[in-house]
Amino acid sequence: MSLIPPAYAKHLDERRALVGIMVIAALALLIPTAVRLVAFDGMPPGGTSYYSMRMAGHLLTAADPSWDPLSYQGRPYIYNPYHFLLAGIAPVANPGIISLMLPPLLGIVAAFLFLVLLRRLGIELETRFVVSLLLILSPLFISVFTQSTRMPLLVVLMLGAASLYLSERQALRFLGISLFALIPLFGLVHTIAFLLLLIVHHFANRDRLPCFLSALAIVVAGGALYQFSLVSYVGLSGHSPFAGQNLLSSIVSDLGSEAGFGVFNMLLALIGIVIIWRKKRQYRLFYILLLALVAVALLFGREAHLYLAFVFAFLGGVAFVTLAGRNWEAGLIRNLTLGIIVCGVLFSPVSYLNRTSTMPPTPEMADALAWLGRNAEPDSVVLSHYSRGHWVTYFAGLPVVMDSNVAYAPQAAERYADSAGIFSSRSLETTRALLDRWYVDYIFIDPEMKHGLVWRKDDEGLLFLFRNNETFKNVYENHDVQVWQMLRG
Amino acid sequence: MAKSPQARIRKEHLLLALIFLLTLAIRLSFAFQTPYLSTDESYLVLRQADGVRESLVPSFQDPFSYGGRSLVYKPLFSYLLGLLGLISDSVLLQKAFVNVLASLLVFPVYLIARELTKSENAALFAGFIGSFIPLYVARTTNALSVYALLAPVLLTLLYLYLLIMKDEKASTWPVTWFLLLFLVAVLSHSSAVILVLGLLFYMVLVRTERLTLKGSEVELIIFSAFFFLWIEFLIFKKAFLFHGPLVIWQNLPPALLSGFFAQVDVLGAVLAIGAIPFVAGIYIIYKYVFRQRRKEFHLMIGVVLAIAFLLWLRLIELDVGLLFLGCMLAVLFAEAYRLVFAYLAKTKISRYRPLIITLVLLIFVLNSVFPSISFAAQELAHVPADEDIAAFAWLRENTPENAIVLVPYTQGHALTYFARRKSVADGNFLLVEDPGAILHDIDLLYTTTLVTKAVEVADMRGIDYVLLSQEAIRTYNTTALPAADPACFVPVYEHEDIVYEARCSLEER
């Protein structure tokens, strides 16, 4: 696929491109890791990392691994290949260090595989290099490969399997198809997204029909089997209680999204769309794919954004190479424009790196929860903001009312509504009734909750009711991290 | 005997200079009537300029606003005023400087009009009209308004773009000056988006009409768009993270949104811009959108469309949109003038040309100059009352330095400037959490009769003093604080304004 005549980058060759991409990926991913090691006692950022660590331990030690006794006060465990990987490595190394180091390492591998995949797709070296750069410098890529979740493993699996599938050697192709069978284990959204990619690729190239049909059959069969098993095991997943959040803020990294796109990346992608529009007949399948992935992202939320990141990186790369290779009338404007684009593209990841390096949990929060775990009764239930749920279960080892893992969670919508009611109500009677409904024994509060996440003022809602020392007792306080005990007389 | 080209040129230049001086003279005659400023925001600019004067760099920490907080703003304008303050810190000097800047608008309007029409008379008329856009005069005469800088700069940028568009020799000086002035515009205020969006609309119009766009034009437009976006995200990064897309509406509380980003009222627009430029400009837009194709006019129309688009989506304040719309219609008026007089020249009444010109001038004076003067006079009524100034001075002399004083938010900046005390709220809502709740509490404290409620609010906001200013008396229609209490809200300054000291706080249970 050659869209643009090569115009520059005489010094770029395959080896330099590969080394450059991997070095830049390493820098982008290991800088926040280094900051976490030094300033946060090596604690990984985000909530899901702790869920992964806990479940890896759970798989190794629990008598009944199919039941998670802590999340949502007890629920069936949905098996996750990544947890098995962590559990496998756990006997060899510290789980915290693995959770911190493994995602960036997988990110470097993913960067390598992506470059290889683009070569297999016939994309020119210059475009490949720029596309890969845009991908690894996107906030979404950094977000995925700095948190210990299943996503890094999934991306490496997909890229590796796709690279093998596109190989000229039949044995490698069949190995790739075999690996496709693992994709349904990561969830419905990824199965659907992968099928879209597979189908569009086949219709764009129309070769190797048996391979395509085999791959299709494996993924569809695997996906159907997995989903059927899941529904039999845990039932249908309820509606997410987090729907309706501001769309722009949830997709644009510069507007606060934790896993979003940079503004300049999106702008370049838009220019890329305009550029390849000239050959719209030839690329109509690509446009269909783009629209389909946007629809998937709108339906399934954050997890599907990842696929758009690859597409945006490709489009952005096309745009940048076209702009750079163009015959500019004014050299000064050319240099300024390209410089600004580079600065703009770098702005988002730098800004994001700064945020992700200092993301909670903090050592103070970990200490508070560890204290709670040592001093509370084993089955005590803890209430906090749902985004804190995984930290509570990991550090304190106690059941929580709610965490951020809402898929197939029991009564997720009710728990969310009741939590919001507890936090906002100034009526002791109402709050007590809601707390009793979920058997809450402790309430965990951190500074972020007090300064915007839940409350804005010191006497808002539950914070006001804490003055009642017949119902609530402050059992722990450290740097604005508090643990309150619910007194039942 | 025909006049020499040099003599003709001098006459136009003289007339232009005369318009500039006349405009300046009228402006200064109003501005110097009072030592105070008409808008509260001007006092924020003044404080920022004072900060530059003291430390030679703009400060992004404000110890007074909302009790102390971070600021996010574009510093160029206050930086210029601060540098001026090195010569003298007189407010009158700064007013004079701002009025000089505002009066400079006549030059780019004249140059653009001359470029479009090739008619000196039409260009002079356009320059004259551009100097007396009522809303522009009102907003920039007795206020330290950034639009006094931005309007002339944006119009000059349009002129430079016209030169680049027509330049066959590809000279570098228009491009260089365009880049420099664009930097000035982007670092002055986010309203520079009008130019960026205008250029994009122009590009679409040109493509639609199948006209040719030069390579240098496309490059400039791409550069402008990227540069503007980059600067916006660089400067407002913190605000974007804090507020998300609400930054565009400056985090205004919902109660104030509809006032600032109001729907366009046609009659109000005509009054604000002036009847003649409004009608003439609309006609020219119609002519060059539907009947004729000329790239230069597509550029002007592109900018007008951009303003209309931003107003329609309520992405810019109504006043700001109308101000720039007025400037653009003043430019387009030149073409209407040329067309009308070209037509008249073919008729029998062409011999009455001087009379007709005088008549048009008279109509213009009645429709634009007099309203401009009237608007400017009305603005003078918005300066802080002498009684309020006296109260501020008392606060400065008689209260602790870290005291927090409650005034209506519309006087927040004046309080911090004159009294050098912390305010509860002012009109700058960026990086402020829940400004709606703060404004609600201010209203509550000025209106509630329940002492406990008033004490609760004062306690929560850390208020030490409450100033019942002339502004508060008018706004809340009261002559005393309703919750005034001998123990809790004690009058410590009693003249036309009253200052109450908050002496109570809620006990802990």
JSON list of N, CA, C and O in Angstrom, two decimals, chain A residues 248-249 254-256 263-264 267 271 326 328-330 332-333 336-337 340 343-344 347 355 456-457 464, chain B residues 175 179 215-216 218-220 222-223 226-227 229-230 233-234 237 240-241 244-245 433-434 460 509:
[
{"chain": "A", "resi": 248, "resn": "LEU", "atom": "N", "xyz": [-16.42, 14.15, 25.33]},
{"chain": "A", "resi": 248, "resn": "LEU", "atom": "CA", "xyz": [-15.14, 14.77, 25.02]},
{"chain": "A", "resi": 248, "resn": "LEU", "atom": "C", "xyz": [-14.11, 14.50, 26.11]},
{"chain": "A", "resi": 248, "resn": "LEU", "atom": "O", "xyz": [-12.97, 14.17, 25.84]},
{"chain": "A", "resi": 249, "resn": "SER", "atom": "N", "xyz": [-14.53, 14.66, 27.37]},
{"chain": "A", "resi": 249, "resn": "SER", "atom": "CA", "xyz": [-13.61, 14.45, 28.48]},
{"chain": "A", "resi": 249, "resn": "SER", "atom": "C", "xyz": [-13.17, 13.00, 28.57]},
{"chain": "A", "resi": 249, "resn": "SER", "atom": "O", "xyz": [-12.13, 12.71, 29.15]},
{"chain": "A", "resi": 254, "resn": "ASP", "atom": "N", "xyz": [-6.09, 15.40, 26.64]},
{"chain": "A", "resi": 254, "resn": "ASP", "atom": "CA", "xyz": [-5.80, 16.74, 27.12]},
{"chain": "A", "resi": 254, "resn": "ASP", "atom": "C", "xyz": [-6.95, 17.37, 27.89]},
{"chain": "A", "resi": 254, "resn": "ASP", "atom": "O", "xyz": [-6.79, 18.41, 28.51]},
{"chain": "A", "resi": 255, "resn": "LEU", "atom": "N", "xyz": [-8.13, 16.74, 27.83]},
{"chain": "A", "resi": 255, "resn": "LEU", "atom": "CA", "xyz": [-9.26, 17.24, 28.59]},
{"chain": "A", "resi": 255, "resn": "LEU", "atom": "C", "xyz": [-9.50, 16.39, 29.84]},
{"chain": "A", "resi": 255, "resn": "LEU", "atom": "O", "xyz": [-10.53, 16.49, 30.48]},
{"chain": "A", "resi": 256, "resn": "GLY", "atom": "N", "xyz": [-8.53, 15.53, 30.17]},
{"chain": "A", "resi": 256, "resn": "GLY", "atom": "CA", "xyz": [-8.60, 14.80, 31.42]},
{"chain": "A", "resi": 256, "resn": "GLY", "atom": "C", "xyz": [-8.83, 13.30, 31.31]},
{"chain": "A", "resi": 256, "resn": "GLY", "atom": "O", "xyz": [-8.82, 12.61, 32.32]},
{"chain": "A", "resi": 263, "resn": "VAL", "atom": "N", "xyz": [-5.01, 15.72, 21.28]},
{"chain": "A", "resi": 263, "resn": "VAL", "atom": "CA", "xyz": [-5.70, 16.60, 20.34]},
{"chain": "A", "resi": 263, "resn": "VAL", "atom": "C", "xyz": [-4.97, 16.66, 19.00]},
{"chain": "A", "resi": 263, "resn": "VAL", "atom": "O", "xyz": [-5.60, 16.57, 17.93]},
{"chain": "A", "resi": 264, "resn": "PHE", "atom": "N", "xyz": [-3.65, 16.78, 19.05]},
{"chain": "A", "resi": 264, "resn": "PHE", "atom": "CA", "xyz": [-2.90, 16.87, 17.81]},
{"chain": "A", "resi": 264, "resn": "PHE", "atom": "C", "xyz": [-2.92, 15.54, 17.06]},
{"chain": "A", "resi": 264, "resn": "PHE", "atom": "O", "xyz": [-2.91, 15.53, 15.82]},
{"chain": "A", "resi": 267, "resn": "LEU", "atom": "N", "xyz": [-6.13, 15.60, 15.29]},
{"chain": "A", "resi": 267, "resn": "LEU", "atom": "CA", "xyz": [-6.10, 16.56, 14.19]},
{"chain": "A", "resi": 267, "resn": "LEU", "atom": "C", "xyz": [-5.34, 15.99, 13.00]},
{"chain": "A", "resi": 267, "resn": "LEU", "atom": "O", "xyz": [-5.77, 16.10, 11.84]},
{"chain": "A", "resi": 271, "resn": "ILE", "atom": "N", "xyz": [-6.60, 15.12, 9.13]},
{"chain": "A", "resi": 271, "resn": "ILE", "atom": "CA", "xyz": [-5.91, 15.52, 7.90]},
{"chain": "A", "resi": 271, "resn": "ILE", "atom": "C", "xyz": [-5.60, 14.29, 7.06]},
{"chain": "A", "resi": 271, "resn": "ILE", "atom": "O", "xyz": [-5.71, 14.30, 5.84]},
{"chain": "A", "resi": 326, "resn": "ARG", "atom": "N", "xyz": [5.79, 17.61, 1.14]},
{"chain": "A", "resi": 326, "resn": "ARG", "atom": "CA", "xyz": [5.19, 18.58, 0.21]},
{"chain": "A", "resi": 326, "resn": "ARG", "atom": "C", "xyz": [6.20, 19.64, -0.20]},
{"chain": "A", "resi": 326, "resn": "ARG", "atom": "O", "xyz": [7.11, 19.98, 0.57]},
{"chain": "A", "resi": 328, "resn": "TRP", "atom": "N", "xyz": [6.94, 23.14, -0.17]},
{"chain": "A", "resi": 328, "resn": "TRP", "atom": "CA", "xyz": [6.47, 24.35, 0.48]},
{"chain": "A", "resi": 328, "resn": "TRP", "atom": "C", "xyz": [7.03, 25.58, -0.24]},
{"chain": "A", "resi": 328, "resn": "TRP", "atom": "O", "xyz": [8.20, 25.61, -0.60]},
{"chain": "A", "resi": 329, "resn": "GLU", "atom": "N", "xyz": [6.21, 26.59, -0.35]},
{"chain": "A", "resi": 329, "resn": "GLU", "atom": "CA", "xyz": [6.66, 27.84, -0.98]},
{"chain": "A", "resi": 329, "resn": "GLU", "atom": "C", "xyz": [7.53, 28.64, -0.01]},
{"chain": "A", "resi": 329, "resn": "GLU", "atom": "O", "xyz": [8.48, 29.31, -0.44]},
{"chain": "A", "resi": 330, "resn": "ALA", "atom": "N", "xyz": [7.19, 28.58, 1.25]},
{"chain": "A", "resi": 330, "resn": "ALA", "atom": "CA", "xyz": [7.96, 29.32, 2.25]},
{"chain": "A", "resi": 330, "resn": "ALA", "atom": "C", "xyz": [8.62, 28.34, 3.21]},
{"chain": "A", "resi": 330, "resn": "ALA", "atom": "O", "xyz": [7.93, 27.66, 3.97]},
{"chain": "A", "resi": 332, "resn": "LEU", "atom": "N", "xyz": [10.38, 28.90, 5.81]},
{"chain": "A", "resi": 332, "resn": "LEU", "atom": "CA", "xyz": [10.21, 29.29, 7.22]},
{"chain": "A", "resi": 332, "resn": "LEU", "atom": "C", "xyz": [8.90, 28.72, 7.76]},
{"chain": "A", "resi": 332, "resn": "LEU", "atom": "O", "xyz": [8.86, 28.13, 8.85]},
{"chain": "A", "resi": 333, "resn": "ILE", "atom": "N", "xyz": [7.83, 28.85, 7.00]},
{"chain": "A", "resi": 333, "resn": "ILE", "atom": "CA", "xyz": [6.53, 28.36, 7.45]},
{"chain": "A", "resi": 333, "resn": "ILE", "atom": "C", "xyz": [6.55, 26.83, 7.54]},
{"chain": "A", "resi": 333, "resn": "ILE", "atom": "O", "xyz": [5.96, 26.25, 8.46]},
{"chain": "A", "resi": 336, "resn": "LEU", "atom": "N", "xyz": [8.41, 25.94, 10.73]},
{"chain": "A", "resi": 336, "resn": "LEU", "atom": "CA", "xyz": [7.60, 26.30, 11.90]},
{"chain": "A", "resi": 336, "resn": "LEU", "atom": "C", "xyz": [6.41, 25.35, 12.05]},
{"chain": "A", "resi": 336, "resn": "LEU", "atom": "O", "xyz": [6.12, 24.88, 13.16]},
{"chain": "A", "resi": 337, "resn": "THR", "atom": "N", "xyz": [5.74, 25.07, 10.95]},
{"chain": "A", "resi": 337, "resn": "THR", "atom": "CA", "xyz": [4.55, 24.21, 11.02]},
{"chain": "A", "resi": 337, "resn": "THR", "atom": "C", "xyz": [4.91, 22.81, 11.47]},
{"chain": "A", "resi": 337, "resn": "THR", "atom": "O", "xyz": [4.27, 22.24, 12.38]},
{"chain": "A", "resi": 340, "resn": "ILE", "atom": "N", "xyz": [5.81, 22.83, 15.10]},
{"chain": "A", "resi": 340, "resn": "ILE", "atom": "CA", "xyz": [4.64, 22.94, 15.98]},
{"chain": "A", "resi": 340, "resn": "ILE", "atom": "C", "xyz": [3.89, 21.62, 16.04]},
{"chain": "A", "resi": 340, "resn": "ILE", "atom": "O", "xyz": [3.42, 21.20, 17.10]},
{"chain": "A", "resi": 343, "resn": "CYS", "atom": "N", "xyz": [5.83, 19.46, 18.34]},
{"chain": "A", "resi": 343, "resn": "CYS", "atom": "CA", "xyz": [5.62, 19.91, 19.72]},
{"chain": "A", "resi": 343, "resn": "CYS", "atom": "C", "xyz": [4.23, 19.55, 20.20]},
{"chain": "A", "resi": 343, "resn": "CYS", "atom": "O", "xyz": [4.04, 19.10, 21.34]},
{"chain": "A", "resi": 344, "resn": "GLY", "atom": "N", "xyz": [3.24, 19.73, 19.34]},
{"chain": "A", "resi": 344, "resn": "GLY", "atom": "CA", "xyz": [1.87, 19.41, 19.71]},
{"chain": "A", "resi": 344, "resn": "GLY", "atom": "C", "xyz": [1.67, 17.94, 19.97]},
{"chain": "A", "resi": 344, "resn": "GLY", "atom": "O", "xyz": [1.01, 17.54, 20.94]},
{"chain": "A", "resi": 347, "resn": "PHE", "atom": "N", "xyz": [3.27, 17.13, 23.20]},
{"chain": "A", "resi": 347, "resn": "PHE", "atom": "CA", "xyz": [2.62, 17.78, 24.34]},
{"chain": "A", "resi": 347, "resn": "PHE", "atom": "C", "xyz": [1.71, 16.81, 25.10]},
{"chain": "A", "resi": 347, "resn": "PHE", "atom": "O", "xyz": [1.75, 16.75, 26.33]},
{"chain": "A", "resi": 355, "resn": "ARG", "atom": "N", "xyz": [1.00, 13.11, 34.56]},
{"chain": "A", "resi": 355, "resn": "ARG", "atom": "CA", "xyz": [-0.17, 12.69, 35.36]},
{"chain": "A", "resi": 355, "resn": "ARG", "atom": "C", "xyz": [-0.03, 11.26, 35.81]},
{"chain": "A", "resi": 355, "resn": "ARG", "atom": "O", "xyz": [-0.30, 10.92, 36.96]},
{"chain": "A", "resi": 456, "resn": "ARG", "atom": "N", "xyz": [-16.78, 18.56, 47.42]},
{"chain": "A", "resi": 456, "resn": "ARG", "atom": "CA", "xyz": [-16.01, 19.77, 47.15]},
{"chain": "A", "resi": 456, "resn": "ARG", "atom": "C", "xyz": [-15.82, 20.59, 48.42]},
{"chain": "A", "resi": 456, "resn": "ARG", "atom": "O", "xyz": [-14.88, 21.35, 48.52]},
{"chain": "A", "resi": 457, "resn": "LYS", "atom": "N", "xyz": [-16.76, 20.41, 49.37]},
{"chain": "A", "resi": 457, "resn": "LYS", "atom": "CA", "xyz": [-16.66, 21.21, 50.60]},
{"chain": "A", "resi": 457, "resn": "LYS", "atom": "C", "xyz": [-16.49, 20.26, 51.78]},
{"chain": "A", "resi": 457, "resn": "LYS", "atom": "O", "xyz": [-16.89, 19.10, 51.76]},
{"chain": "A", "resi": 464, "resn": "PHE", "atom": "N", "xyz": [-20.23, 15.81, 56.58]},
{"chain": "A", "resi": 464, "resn": "PHE", "atom": "CA", "xyz": [-20.98, 16.53, 57.62]},
{"chain": "A", "resi": 464, "resn": "PHE", "atom": "C", "xyz": [-21.44, 15.55, 58.69]},
{"chain": "A", "resi": 464, "resn": "PHE", "atom": "O", "xyz": [-21.37, 15.84, 59.89]},
{"chain": "B", "resi": 175, "resn": "VAL", "atom": "N", "xyz": [5.04, 37.88, 4.89]},
{"chain": "B", "resi": 175, "resn": "VAL", "atom": "CA", "xyz": [4.96, 36.61, 5.63]},
{"chain": "B", "resi": 175, "resn": "VAL", "atom": "C", "xyz": [5.59, 36.78, 7.01]},
{"chain": "B", "resi": 175, "resn": "VAL", "atom": "O", "xyz": [5.03, 36.34, 8.02]},
{"chain": "B", "resi": 179, "resn": "LEU", "atom": "N", "xyz": [3.62, 36.42, 10.57]},
{"chain": "B", "resi": 179, "resn": "LEU", "atom": "CA", "xyz": [3.99, 35.48, 11.63]},
{"chain": "B", "resi": 179, "resn": "LEU", "atom": "C", "xyz": [4.16, 36.22, 12.97]},
{"chain": "B", "resi": 179, "resn": "LEU", "atom": "O", "xyz": [3.69, 35.76, 14.01]},
{"chain": "B", "resi": 215, "resn": "GLY", "atom": "N", "xyz": [-0.13, 28.20, -2.96]},
{"chain": "B", "resi": 215, "resn": "GLY", "atom": "CA", "xyz": [0.53, 27.32, -2.00]},
{"chain": "B", "resi": 215, "resn": "GLY", "atom": "C", "xyz": [0.85, 28.02, -0.71]},
{"chain": "B", "resi": 215, "resn": "GLY", "atom": "O", "xyz": [0.66, 27.47, 0.38]},
{"chain": "B", "resi": 216, "resn": "SER", "atom": "N", "xyz": [1.33, 29.26, -0.82]},
{"chain": "B", "resi": 216, "resn": "SER", "atom": "CA", "xyz": [1.69, 30.01, 0.39]},
{"chain": "B", "resi": 216, "resn": "SER", "atom": "C", "xyz": [0.47, 30.28, 1.27]},
{"chain": "B", "resi": 216, "resn": "SER", "atom": "O", "xyz": [0.58, 30.32, 2.50]},
{"chain": "B", "resi": 218, "resn": "VAL", "atom": "N", "xyz": [-2.21, 28.25, 1.58]},
{"chain": "B", "resi": 218, "resn": "VAL", "atom": "CA", "xyz": [-2.53, 26.99, 2.27]},
{"chain": "B", "resi": 218, "resn": "VAL", "atom": "C", "xyz": [-1.56, 26.77, 3.43]},
{"chain": "B", "resi": 218, "resn": "VAL", "atom": "O", "xyz": [-1.96, 26.39, 4.53]},
{"chain": "B", "resi": 219, "resn": "GLU", "atom": "N", "xyz": [-0.28, 27.07, 3.16]},
{"chain": "B", "resi": 219, "resn": "GLU", "atom": "CA", "xyz": [0.73, 26.86, 4.21]},
{"chain": "B", "resi": 219, "resn": "GLU", "atom": "C", "xyz": [0.49, 27.76, 5.40]},
{"chain": "B", "resi": 219, "resn": "GLU", "atom": "O", "xyz": [0.56, 27.33, 6.56]},
{"chain": "B", "resi": 220, "resn": "LEU", "atom": "N", "xyz": [0.15, 29.01, 5.13]},
{"chain": "B", "resi": 220, "resn": "LEU", "atom": "CA", "xyz": [-0.12, 29.94, 6.23]},
{"chain": "B", "resi": 220, "resn": "LEU", "atom": "C", "xyz": [-1.33, 29.50, 7.04]},
{"chain": "B", "resi": 220, "resn": "LEU", "atom": "O", "xyz": [-1.34, 29.59, 8.27]},
{"chain": "B", "resi": 222, "resn": "ILE", "atom": "N", "xyz": [-2.56, 26.44, 7.36]},
{"chain": "B", "resi": 222, "resn": "ILE", "atom": "CA", "xyz": [-2.23, 25.23, 8.15]},
{"chain": "B", "resi": 222, "resn": "ILE", "atom": "C", "xyz": [-1.40, 25.64, 9.36]},
{"chain": "B", "resi": 222, "resn": "ILE", "atom": "O", "xyz": [-1.65, 25.19, 10.49]},
{"chain": "B", "resi": 223, "resn": "PHE", "atom": "N", "xyz": [-0.41, 26.49, 9.13]},
{"chain": "B", "resi": 223, "resn": "PHE", "atom": "CA", "xyz": [0.44, 26.93, 10.24]},
{"chain": "B", "resi": 223, "resn": "PHE", "atom": "C", "xyz": [-0.38, 27.63, 11.30]},
{"chain": "B", "resi": 223, "resn": "PHE", "atom": "O", "xyz": [-0.26, 27.37, 12.50]},
{"chain": "B", "resi": 226, "resn": "PHE", "atom": "N", "xyz": [-2.51, 25.15, 13.40]},
{"chain": "B", "resi": 226, "resn": "PHE", "atom": "CA", "xyz": [-1.73, 24.35, 14.33]},
{"chain": "B", "resi": 226, "resn": "PHE", "atom": "C", "xyz": [-1.14, 25.20, 15.46]},
{"chain": "B", "resi": 226, "resn": "PHE", "atom": "O", "xyz": [-1.16, 24.79, 16.62]},
{"chain": "B", "resi": 227, "resn": "PHE", "atom": "N", "xyz": [-0.62, 26.35, 15.10]},
{"chain": "B", "resi": 227, "resn": "PHE", "atom": "CA", "xyz": [0.02, 27.20, 16.09]},
{"chain": "B", "resi": 227, "resn": "PHE", "atom": "C", "xyz": [-0.99, 27.68, 17.14]},
{"chain": "B", "resi": 227, "resn": "PHE", "atom": "O", "xyz": [-0.73, 27.65, 18.34]},
{"chain": "B", "resi": 229, "resn": "LEU", "atom": "N", "xyz": [-3.83, 26.27, 18.01]},
{"chain": "B", "resi": 229, "resn": "LEU", "atom": "CA", "xyz": [-4.23, 25.14, 18.86]},
{"chain": "B", "resi": 229, "resn": "LEU", "atom": "C", "xyz": [-3.16, 24.82, 19.89]},
{"chain": "B", "resi": 229, "resn": "LEU", "atom": "O", "xyz": [-3.46, 24.55, 21.07]},
{"chain": "B", "resi": 230, "resn": "TRP", "atom": "N", "xyz": [-1.93, 24.82, 19.44]},
{"chain": "B", "resi": 230, "resn": "TRP", "atom": "CA", "xyz": [-0.84, 24.45, 20.32]},
{"chain": "B", "resi": 230, "resn": "TRP", "atom": "C", "xyz": [-0.71, 25.44, 21.47]},
{"chain": "B", "resi": 230, "resn": "TRP", "atom": "O", "xyz": [-0.61, 25.04, 22.64]},
{"chain": "B", "resi": 233, "resn": "PHE", "atom": "N", "xyz": [-3.56, 25.00, 24.02]},
{"chain": "B", "resi": 233, "resn": "PHE", "atom": "CA", "xyz": [-3.39, 23.86, 24.93]},
{"chain": "B", "resi": 233, "resn": "PHE", "atom": "C", "xyz": [-2.21, 24.07, 25.87]},
{"chain": "B", "resi": 233, "resn": "PHE", "atom": "O", "xyz": [-2.24, 23.61, 27.00]},
{"chain": "B", "resi": 234, "resn": "LEU", "atom": "N", "xyz": [-1.20, 24.77, 25.40]},
{"chain": "B", "resi": 234, "resn": "LEU", "atom": "CA", "xyz": [-0.04, 25.02, 26.25]},
{"chain": "B", "resi": 234, "resn": "LEU", "atom": "C", "xyz": [-0.42, 25.92, 27.43]},
{"chain": "B", "resi": 234, "resn": "LEU", "atom": "O", "xyz": [-0.11, 25.64, 28.59]},
{"chain": "B", "resi": 237, "resn": "LYS", "atom": "N", "xyz": [-3.69, 24.39, 29.52]},
{"chain": "B", "resi": 237, "resn": "LYS", "atom": "CA", "xyz": [-3.63, 22.96, 29.82]},
{"chain": "B", "resi": 237, "resn": "LYS", "atom": "C", "xyz": [-4.28, 22.65, 31.17]},
{"chain": "B", "resi": 237, "resn": "LYS", "atom": "O", "xyz": [-5.13, 21.77, 31.29]},
{"chain": "B", "resi": 240, "resn": "PHE", "atom": "N", "xyz": [-7.97, 23.07, 31.01]},
{"chain": "B", "resi": 240, "resn": "PHE", "atom": "CA", "xyz": [-8.62, 21.98, 30.28]},
{"chain": "B", "resi": 240, "resn": "PHE", "atom": "C", "xyz": [-8.74, 20.74, 31.15]},
{"chain": "B", "resi": 240, "resn": "PHE", "atom": "O", "xyz": [-9.75, 20.04, 31.13]},
{"chain": "B", "resi": 241, "resn": "LEU", "atom": "N", "xyz": [-7.69, 20.44, 31.89]},
{"chain": "B", "resi": 241, "resn": "LEU", "atom": "CA", "xyz": [-7.74, 19.27, 32.76]},
{"chain": "B", "resi": 241, "resn": "LEU", "atom": "C", "xyz": [-8.74, 19.47, 33.88]},
{"chain": "B", "resi": 241, "resn": "LEU", "atom": "O", "xyz": [-9.40, 18.55, 34.32]},
{"chain": "B", "resi": 244, "resn": "GLY", "atom": "N", "xyz": [-12.36, 20.53, 31.59]},
{"chain": "B", "resi": 244, "resn": "GLY", "atom": "CA", "xyz": [-12.74, 19.88, 30.36]},
{"chain": "B", "resi": 244, "resn": "GLY", "atom": "C", "xyz": [-13.19, 20.91, 29.33]},
{"chain": "B", "resi": 244, "resn": "GLY", "atom": "O", "xyz": [-12.67, 22.02, 29.31]},
{"chain": "B", "resi": 245, "resn": "PRO", "atom": "N", "xyz": [-14.16, 20.56, 28.50]},
{"chain": "B", "resi": 245, "resn": "PRO", "atom": "CA", "xyz": [-14.60, 21.48, 27.45]},
{"chain": "B", "resi": 245, "resn": "PRO", "atom": "C", "xyz": [-15.22, 22.78, 27.98]},
{"chain": "B", "resi": 245, "resn": "PRO", "atom": "O", "xyz": [-15.35, 23.75, 27.24]},
{"chain": "B", "resi": 433, "resn": "GLU", "atom": "N", "xyz": [-13.41, 26.10, 41.55]},
{"chain": "B", "resi": 433, "resn": "GLU", "atom": "CA", "xyz": [-14.33, 24.97, 41.72]},
{"chain": "B", "resi": 433, "resn": "GLU", "atom": "C", "xyz": [-15.71, 25.47, 42.07]},
{"chain": "B", "resi": 433, "resn": "GLU", "atom": "O", "xyz": [-15.88, 26.20, 43.03]},
{"chain": "B", "resi": 434, "resn": "ASP", "atom": "N", "xyz": [-16.67, 25.02, 41.30]},
{"chain": "B", "resi": 434, "resn": "ASP", "atom": "CA", "xyz": [-18.07, 25.30, 41.57]},
{"chain": "B", "resi": 434, "resn": "ASP", "atom": "C", "xyz": [-18.36, 26.79, 41.83]},
{"chain": "B", "resi": 434, "resn": "ASP", "atom": "O", "xyz": [-18.83, 27.18, 42.91]},
{"chain": "B", "resi": 460, "resn": "MET", "atom": "N", "xyz": [-18.06, 29.26, 56.29]},
{"chain": "B", "resi": 460, "resn": "MET", "atom": "CA", "xyz": [-17.64, 28.33, 55.24]},
{"chain": "B", "resi": 460, "resn": "MET", "atom": "C", "xyz": [-16.69, 29.03, 54.26]},
{"chain": "B", "resi": 460, "resn": "MET", "atom": "O", "xyz": [-15.74, 28.43, 53.78]},
{"chain": "B", "resi": 509, "resn": "ARG", "atom": "N", "xyz": [-20.03, 20.44, 67.05]},
{"chain": "B", "resi": 509, "resn": "ARG", "atom": "CA", "xyz": [-20.85, 19.64, 67.97]},
{"chain": "B", "resi": 509, "resn": "ARG", "atom": "C", "xyz": [-19.98, 18.64, 68.69]},
{"chain": "B", "resi": 509, "resn": "ARG", "atom": "O", "xyz": [-19.08, 18.06, 68.07]}
]
